[in-house]
PDB file of C-alpha atoms in Angstrom:
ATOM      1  CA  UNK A 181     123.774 165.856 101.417  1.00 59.00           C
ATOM      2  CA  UNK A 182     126.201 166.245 104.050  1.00 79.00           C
ATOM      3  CA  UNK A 183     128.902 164.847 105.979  1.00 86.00           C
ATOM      4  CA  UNK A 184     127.067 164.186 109.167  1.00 87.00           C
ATOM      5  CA  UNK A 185     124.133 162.104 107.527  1.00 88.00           C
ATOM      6  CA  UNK A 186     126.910 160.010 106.165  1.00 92.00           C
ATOM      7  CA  UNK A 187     129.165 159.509 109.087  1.00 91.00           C
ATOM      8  CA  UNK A 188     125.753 158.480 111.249  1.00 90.00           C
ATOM      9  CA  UNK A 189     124.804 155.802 108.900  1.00 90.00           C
ATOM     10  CA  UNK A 190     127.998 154.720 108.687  1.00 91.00           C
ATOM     11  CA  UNK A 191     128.388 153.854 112.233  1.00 87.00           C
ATOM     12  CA  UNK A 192     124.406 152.275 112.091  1.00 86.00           C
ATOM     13  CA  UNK A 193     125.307 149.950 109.345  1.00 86.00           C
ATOM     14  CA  UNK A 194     125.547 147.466 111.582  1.00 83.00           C
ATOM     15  CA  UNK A 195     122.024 147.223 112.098  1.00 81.00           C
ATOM     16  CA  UNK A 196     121.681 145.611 108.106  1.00 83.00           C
ATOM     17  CA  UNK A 197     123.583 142.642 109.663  1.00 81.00           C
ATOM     18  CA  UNK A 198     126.863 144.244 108.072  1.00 83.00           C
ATOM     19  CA  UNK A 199     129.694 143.489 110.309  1.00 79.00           C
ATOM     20  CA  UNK A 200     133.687 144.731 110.515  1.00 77.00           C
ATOM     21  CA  UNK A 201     134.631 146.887 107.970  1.00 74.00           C
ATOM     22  CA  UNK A 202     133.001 145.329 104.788  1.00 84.00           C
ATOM     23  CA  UNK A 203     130.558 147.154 103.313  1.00 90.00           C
ATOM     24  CA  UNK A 204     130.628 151.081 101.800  1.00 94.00           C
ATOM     25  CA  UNK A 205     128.555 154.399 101.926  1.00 96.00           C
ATOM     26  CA  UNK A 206     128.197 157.171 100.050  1.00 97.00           C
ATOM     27  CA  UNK A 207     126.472 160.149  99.492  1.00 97.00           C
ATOM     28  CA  UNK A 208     126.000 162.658  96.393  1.00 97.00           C
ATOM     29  CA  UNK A 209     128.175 165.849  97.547  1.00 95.00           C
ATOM     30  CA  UNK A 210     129.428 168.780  96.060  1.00 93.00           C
ATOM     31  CA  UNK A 211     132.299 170.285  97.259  1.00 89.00           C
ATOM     32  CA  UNK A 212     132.203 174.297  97.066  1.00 89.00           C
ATOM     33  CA  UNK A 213     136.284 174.595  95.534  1.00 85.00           C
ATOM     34  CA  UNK A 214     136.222 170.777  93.715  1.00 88.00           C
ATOM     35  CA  UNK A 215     132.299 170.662  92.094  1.00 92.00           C
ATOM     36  CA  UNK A 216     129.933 167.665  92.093  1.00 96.00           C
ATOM     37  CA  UNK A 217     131.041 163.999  93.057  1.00 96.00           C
ATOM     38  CA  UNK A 218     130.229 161.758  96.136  1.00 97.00           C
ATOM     39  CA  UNK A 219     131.783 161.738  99.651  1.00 97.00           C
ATOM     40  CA  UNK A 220     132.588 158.056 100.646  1.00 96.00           C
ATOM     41  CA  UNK A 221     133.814 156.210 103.557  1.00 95.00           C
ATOM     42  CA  UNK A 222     137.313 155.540 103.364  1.00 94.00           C
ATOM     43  CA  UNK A 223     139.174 151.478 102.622  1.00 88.00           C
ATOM     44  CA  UNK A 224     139.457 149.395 105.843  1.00 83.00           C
ATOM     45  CA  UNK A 225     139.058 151.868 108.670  1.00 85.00           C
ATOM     46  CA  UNK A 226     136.325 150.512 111.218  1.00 85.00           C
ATOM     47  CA  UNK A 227     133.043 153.230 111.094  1.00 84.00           C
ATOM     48  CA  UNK A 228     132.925 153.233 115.166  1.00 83.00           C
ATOM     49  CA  UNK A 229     135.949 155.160 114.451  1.00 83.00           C
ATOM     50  CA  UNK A 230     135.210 157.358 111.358  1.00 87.00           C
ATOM     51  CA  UNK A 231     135.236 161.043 111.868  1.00 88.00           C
ATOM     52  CA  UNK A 232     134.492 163.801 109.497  1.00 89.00           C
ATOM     53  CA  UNK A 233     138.065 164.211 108.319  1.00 88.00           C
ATOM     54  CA  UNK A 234     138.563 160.811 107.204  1.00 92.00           C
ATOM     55  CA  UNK A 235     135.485 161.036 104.526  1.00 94.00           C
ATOM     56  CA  UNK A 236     137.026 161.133 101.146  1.00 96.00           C
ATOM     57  CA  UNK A 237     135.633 163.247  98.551  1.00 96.00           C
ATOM     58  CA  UNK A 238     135.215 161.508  94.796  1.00 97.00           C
ATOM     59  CA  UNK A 239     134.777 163.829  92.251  1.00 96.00           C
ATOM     60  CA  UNK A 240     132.804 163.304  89.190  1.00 95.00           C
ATOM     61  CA  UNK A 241     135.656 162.188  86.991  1.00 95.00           C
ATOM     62  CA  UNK A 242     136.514 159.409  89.566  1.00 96.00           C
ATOM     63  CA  UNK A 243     139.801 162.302  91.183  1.00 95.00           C
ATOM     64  CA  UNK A 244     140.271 161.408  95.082  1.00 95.00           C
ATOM     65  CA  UNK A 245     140.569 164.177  97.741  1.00 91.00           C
ATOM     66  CA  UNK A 246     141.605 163.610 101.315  1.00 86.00           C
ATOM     67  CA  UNK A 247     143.226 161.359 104.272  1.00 87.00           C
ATOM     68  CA  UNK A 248     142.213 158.116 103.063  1.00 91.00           C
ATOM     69  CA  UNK A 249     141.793 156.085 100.046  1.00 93.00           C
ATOM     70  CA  UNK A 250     138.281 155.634  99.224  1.00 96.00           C
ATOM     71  CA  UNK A 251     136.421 152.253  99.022  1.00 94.00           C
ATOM     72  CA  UNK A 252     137.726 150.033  96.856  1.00 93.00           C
ATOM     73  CA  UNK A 253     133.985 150.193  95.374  1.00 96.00           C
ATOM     74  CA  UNK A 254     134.065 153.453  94.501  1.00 97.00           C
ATOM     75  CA  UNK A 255     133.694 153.036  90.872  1.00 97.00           C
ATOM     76  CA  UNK A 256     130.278 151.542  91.202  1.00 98.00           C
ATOM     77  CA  UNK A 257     129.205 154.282  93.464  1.00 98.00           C
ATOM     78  CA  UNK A 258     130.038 156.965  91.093  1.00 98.00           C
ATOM     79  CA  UNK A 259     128.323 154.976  87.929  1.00 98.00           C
ATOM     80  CA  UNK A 260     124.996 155.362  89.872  1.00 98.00           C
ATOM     81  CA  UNK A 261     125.123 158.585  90.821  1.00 98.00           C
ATOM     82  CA  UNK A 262     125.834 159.238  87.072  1.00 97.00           C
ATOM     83  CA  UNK A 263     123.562 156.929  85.489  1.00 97.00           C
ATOM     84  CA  UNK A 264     120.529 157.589  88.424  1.00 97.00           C
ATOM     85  CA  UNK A 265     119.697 161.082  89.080  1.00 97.00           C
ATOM     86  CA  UNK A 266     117.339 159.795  92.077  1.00 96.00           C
ATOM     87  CA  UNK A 267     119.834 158.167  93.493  1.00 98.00           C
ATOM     88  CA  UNK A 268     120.955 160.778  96.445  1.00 97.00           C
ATOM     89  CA  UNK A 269     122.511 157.998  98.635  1.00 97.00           C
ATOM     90  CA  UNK A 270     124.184 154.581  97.995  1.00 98.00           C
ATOM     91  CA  UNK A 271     124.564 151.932 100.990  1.00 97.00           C
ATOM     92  CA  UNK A 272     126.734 148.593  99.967  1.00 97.00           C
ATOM     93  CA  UNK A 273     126.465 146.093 102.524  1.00 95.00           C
ATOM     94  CA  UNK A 274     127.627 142.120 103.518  1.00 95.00           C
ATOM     95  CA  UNK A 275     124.730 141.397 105.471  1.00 95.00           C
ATOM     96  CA  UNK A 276     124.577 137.502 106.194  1.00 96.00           C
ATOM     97  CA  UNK A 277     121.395 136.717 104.607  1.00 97.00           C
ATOM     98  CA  UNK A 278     121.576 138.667 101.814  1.00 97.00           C
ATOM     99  CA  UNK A 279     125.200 137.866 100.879  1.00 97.00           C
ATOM    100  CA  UNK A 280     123.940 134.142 101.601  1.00 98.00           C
ATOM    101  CA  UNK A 281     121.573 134.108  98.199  1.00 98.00           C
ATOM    102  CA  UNK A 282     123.882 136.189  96.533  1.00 98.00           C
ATOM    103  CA  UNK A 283     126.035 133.678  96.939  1.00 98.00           C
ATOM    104  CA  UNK A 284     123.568 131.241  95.553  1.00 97.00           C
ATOM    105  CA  UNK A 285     123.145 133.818  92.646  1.00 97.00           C
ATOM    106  CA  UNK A 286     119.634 133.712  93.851  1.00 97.00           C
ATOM    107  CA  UNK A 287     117.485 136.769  93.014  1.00 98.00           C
ATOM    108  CA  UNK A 288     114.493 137.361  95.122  1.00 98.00           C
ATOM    109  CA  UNK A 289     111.627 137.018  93.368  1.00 98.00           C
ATOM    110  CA  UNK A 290     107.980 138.426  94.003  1.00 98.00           C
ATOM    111  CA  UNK A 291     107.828 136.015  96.690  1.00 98.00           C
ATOM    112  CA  UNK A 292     106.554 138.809  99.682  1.00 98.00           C
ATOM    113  CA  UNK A 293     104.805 142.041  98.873  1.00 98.00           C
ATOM    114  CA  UNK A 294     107.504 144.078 100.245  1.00 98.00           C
ATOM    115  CA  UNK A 295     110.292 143.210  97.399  1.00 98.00           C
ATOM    116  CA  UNK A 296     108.301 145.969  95.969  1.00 98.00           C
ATOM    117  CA  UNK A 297     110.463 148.621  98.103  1.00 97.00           C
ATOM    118  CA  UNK A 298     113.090 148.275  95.840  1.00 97.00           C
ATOM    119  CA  UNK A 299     110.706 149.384  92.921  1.00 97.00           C
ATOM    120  CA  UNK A 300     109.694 146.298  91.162  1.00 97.00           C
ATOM    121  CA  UNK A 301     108.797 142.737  90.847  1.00 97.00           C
ATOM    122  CA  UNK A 302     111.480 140.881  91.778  1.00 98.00           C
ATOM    123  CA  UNK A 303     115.196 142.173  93.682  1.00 98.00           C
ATOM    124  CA  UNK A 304     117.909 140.842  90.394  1.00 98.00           C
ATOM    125  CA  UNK A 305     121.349 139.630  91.540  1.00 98.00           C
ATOM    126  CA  UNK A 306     124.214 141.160  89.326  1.00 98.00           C
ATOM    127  CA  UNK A 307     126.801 138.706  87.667  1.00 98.00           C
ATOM    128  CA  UNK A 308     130.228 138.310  89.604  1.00 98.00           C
ATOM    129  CA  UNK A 309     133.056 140.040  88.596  1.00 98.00           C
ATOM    130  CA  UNK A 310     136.301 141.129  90.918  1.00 98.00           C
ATOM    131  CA  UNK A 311     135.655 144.059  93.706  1.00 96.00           C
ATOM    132  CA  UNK A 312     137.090 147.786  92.431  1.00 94.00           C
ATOM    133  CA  UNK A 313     136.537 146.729  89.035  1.00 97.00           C
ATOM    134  CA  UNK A 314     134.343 148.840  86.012  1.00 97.00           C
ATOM    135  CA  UNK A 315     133.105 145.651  85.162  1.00 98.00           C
ATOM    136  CA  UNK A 316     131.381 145.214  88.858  1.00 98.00           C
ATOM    137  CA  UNK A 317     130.175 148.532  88.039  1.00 98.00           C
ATOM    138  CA  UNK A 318     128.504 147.607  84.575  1.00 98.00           C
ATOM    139  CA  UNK A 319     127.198 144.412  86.309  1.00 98.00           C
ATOM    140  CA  UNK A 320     125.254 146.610  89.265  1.00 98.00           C
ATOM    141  CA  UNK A 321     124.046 149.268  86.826  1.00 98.00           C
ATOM    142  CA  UNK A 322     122.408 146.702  84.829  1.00 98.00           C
ATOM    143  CA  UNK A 323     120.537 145.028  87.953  1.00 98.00           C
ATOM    144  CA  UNK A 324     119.876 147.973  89.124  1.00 98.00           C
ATOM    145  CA  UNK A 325     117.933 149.214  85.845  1.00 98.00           C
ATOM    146  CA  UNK A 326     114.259 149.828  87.097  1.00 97.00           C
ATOM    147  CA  UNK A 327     115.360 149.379  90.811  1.00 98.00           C
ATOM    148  CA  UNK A 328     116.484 150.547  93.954  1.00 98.00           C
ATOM    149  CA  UNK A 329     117.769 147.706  95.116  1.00 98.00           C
ATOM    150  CA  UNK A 330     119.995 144.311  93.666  1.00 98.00           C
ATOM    151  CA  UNK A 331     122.287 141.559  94.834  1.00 98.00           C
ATOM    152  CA  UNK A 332     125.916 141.087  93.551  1.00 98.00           C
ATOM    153  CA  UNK A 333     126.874 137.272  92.681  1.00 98.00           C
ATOM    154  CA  UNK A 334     129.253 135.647  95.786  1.00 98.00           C
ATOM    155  CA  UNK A 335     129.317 139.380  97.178  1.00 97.00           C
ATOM    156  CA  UNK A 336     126.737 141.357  98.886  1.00 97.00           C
ATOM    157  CA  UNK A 337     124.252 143.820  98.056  1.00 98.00           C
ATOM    158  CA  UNK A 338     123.296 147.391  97.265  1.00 98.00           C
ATOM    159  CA  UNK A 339     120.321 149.850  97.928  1.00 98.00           C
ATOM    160  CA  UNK A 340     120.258 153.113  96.792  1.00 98.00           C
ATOM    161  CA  UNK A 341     117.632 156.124  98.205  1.00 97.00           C
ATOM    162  CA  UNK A 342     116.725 160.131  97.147  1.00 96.00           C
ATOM    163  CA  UNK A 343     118.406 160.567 101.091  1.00 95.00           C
ATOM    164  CA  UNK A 344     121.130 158.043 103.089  1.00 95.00           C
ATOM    165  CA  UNK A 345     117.901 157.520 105.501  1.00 94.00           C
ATOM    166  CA  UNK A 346     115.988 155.969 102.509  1.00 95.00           C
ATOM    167  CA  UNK A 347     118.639 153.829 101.335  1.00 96.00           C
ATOM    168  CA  UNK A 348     120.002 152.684 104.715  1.00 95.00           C
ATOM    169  CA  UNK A 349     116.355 151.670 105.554  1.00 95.00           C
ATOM    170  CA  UNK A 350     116.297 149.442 102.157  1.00 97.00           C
ATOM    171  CA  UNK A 351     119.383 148.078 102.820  1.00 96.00           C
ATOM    172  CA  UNK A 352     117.911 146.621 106.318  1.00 96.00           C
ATOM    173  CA  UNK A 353     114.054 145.134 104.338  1.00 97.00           C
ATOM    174  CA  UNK A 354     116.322 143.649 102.168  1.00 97.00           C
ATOM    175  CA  UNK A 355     118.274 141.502 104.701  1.00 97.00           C
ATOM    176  CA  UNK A 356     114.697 141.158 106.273  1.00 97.00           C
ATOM    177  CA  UNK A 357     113.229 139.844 103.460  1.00 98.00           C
ATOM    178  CA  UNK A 358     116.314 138.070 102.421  1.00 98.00           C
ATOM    179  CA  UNK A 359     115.694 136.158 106.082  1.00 98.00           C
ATOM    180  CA  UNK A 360     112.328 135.205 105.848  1.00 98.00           C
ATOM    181  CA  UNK A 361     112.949 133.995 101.996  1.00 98.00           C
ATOM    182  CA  UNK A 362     116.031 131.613 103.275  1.00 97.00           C
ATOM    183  CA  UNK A 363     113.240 130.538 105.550  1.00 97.00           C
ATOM    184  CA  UNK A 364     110.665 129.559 103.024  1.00 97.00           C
ATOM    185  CA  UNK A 365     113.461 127.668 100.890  1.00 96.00           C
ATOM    186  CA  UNK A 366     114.320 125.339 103.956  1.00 96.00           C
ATOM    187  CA  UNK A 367     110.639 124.354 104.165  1.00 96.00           C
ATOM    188  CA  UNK A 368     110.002 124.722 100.285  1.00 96.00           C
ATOM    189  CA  UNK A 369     109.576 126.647  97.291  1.00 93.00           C
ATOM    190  CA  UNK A 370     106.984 129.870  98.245  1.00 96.00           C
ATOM    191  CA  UNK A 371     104.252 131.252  96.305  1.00 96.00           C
ATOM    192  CA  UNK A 372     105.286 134.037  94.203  1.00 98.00           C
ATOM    193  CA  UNK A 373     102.400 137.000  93.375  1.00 98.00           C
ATOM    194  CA  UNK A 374     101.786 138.099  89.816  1.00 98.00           C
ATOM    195  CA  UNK A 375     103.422 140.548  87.424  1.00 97.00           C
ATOM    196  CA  UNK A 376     100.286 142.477  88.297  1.00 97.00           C
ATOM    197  CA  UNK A 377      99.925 142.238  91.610  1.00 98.00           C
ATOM    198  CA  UNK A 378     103.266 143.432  92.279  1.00 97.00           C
ATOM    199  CA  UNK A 379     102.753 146.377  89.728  1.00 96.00           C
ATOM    200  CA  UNK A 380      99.760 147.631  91.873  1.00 96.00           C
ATOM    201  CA  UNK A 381     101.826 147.058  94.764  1.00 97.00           C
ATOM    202  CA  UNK A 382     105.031 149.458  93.318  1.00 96.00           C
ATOM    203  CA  UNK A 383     102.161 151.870  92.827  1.00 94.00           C
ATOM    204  CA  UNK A 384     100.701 152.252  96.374  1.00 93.00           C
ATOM    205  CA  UNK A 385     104.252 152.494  97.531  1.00 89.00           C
ATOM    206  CA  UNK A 386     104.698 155.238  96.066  1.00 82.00           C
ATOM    207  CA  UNK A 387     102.975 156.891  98.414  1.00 74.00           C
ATOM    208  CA  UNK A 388     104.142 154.850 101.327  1.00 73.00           C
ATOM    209  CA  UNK A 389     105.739 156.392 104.234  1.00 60.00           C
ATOM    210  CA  UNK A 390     104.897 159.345 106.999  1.00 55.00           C
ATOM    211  CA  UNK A 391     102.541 162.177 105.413  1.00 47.00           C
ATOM    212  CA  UNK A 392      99.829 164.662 106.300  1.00 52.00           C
ATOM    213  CA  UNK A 393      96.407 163.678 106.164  1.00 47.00           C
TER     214      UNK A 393
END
């Protein structure tokens, strides 16, 4: 996947709700000279003003390469890539609503239909543990067994996609749906569909999106 598809999303991530410089992207890369490993957007510089060069390349044994120090999440975004072969893009974001019930330690539940994007019946929210850590990385790969999508305890949350257009539109039905279900809570507790309902709804996604008729 390259640079460019990165670098774009990057400076859209805004549109999750994602503000400043919180949040991290990454994509599945390998470099010609350095093998397979991730490029990922660098610590604390502000994605209006990321260019090309200031991508830093991770490789697969967790080895830096360029300007910039990668996210301080980086661990976690290598640990999918090596525990999720589908995974071709990760998006880690602090959208409002979203970060809201994750602060809560609030999973979404089967609540709406749509929680079925992320590829089951309810969206799980990791346990806390410290940013950079390997045990924030053990905590996401278990949420995110099953799933493209989880929450991270008094954090944020990630989405993961085959392409960085796939995951970057997950990240932003997740802070939709993360809206509408801090919604329902201020007016009640909402219905929440079956274990089998929802399992017939994973499987018509599965075919969801553009395709020729």
């Amino acid at each position: 996947m390259t640079a460019a598809a990165l670098l774009q999303a990057a400076r859209s991530l805004e549109s999750t709700g994602n503000v400043g410089t919180s949040g991290n992207l990454s994509v599945r890369h390998t470099d010609p000279a350095q093998g397979p490993g991730m490029l990922i957007t660098p610590s604390g510089v502000p994605y209006e003003q990321l260019q090309e060069d200031a991508l830093v390349f991770v490789d697969s044994e967790g080895a830096p390469r360029g300007r910039y120090a990668p996210s301080s999440e980086w661990r976690f975004h290598l640990a999918i890539y090596a525990d999720r072969p589908d995974a071709g893009a990760v998006v880690h974001s602090h959208s409002p609503h979203a970060t809201a019930l994750a602060c809560l330690g609030r999973p979404l539940p089967a609540f709406h239909y749509e929680v079925a994007f992320a590829g089951g019946k309810d969206i799980r929210c990791a346990p806390y543990a410290t940013f950079g850590t390997e045990q924030i990385s053990v905590n996401v790969l278990a949420a995110l067994e099953g799933r493209r999508a989880c929450l991270i305890a008094n954090h944020g949350a990630v989405c993961l996609g085959e392409t960085m257009d796939k995951a970057l539109f997950l990240a932003r039905e997740l802070e939709q749906l993360a809206r509408i279900y801090s919604l329902c809570l201020a007016m009640g507790e909402p219905k929440v569909l079956s274990d089998e309902e929802m399992a017939h709804v994973v499987e018509k996604f599965a075919a969801y999106g553009p395709r020729e008729v």
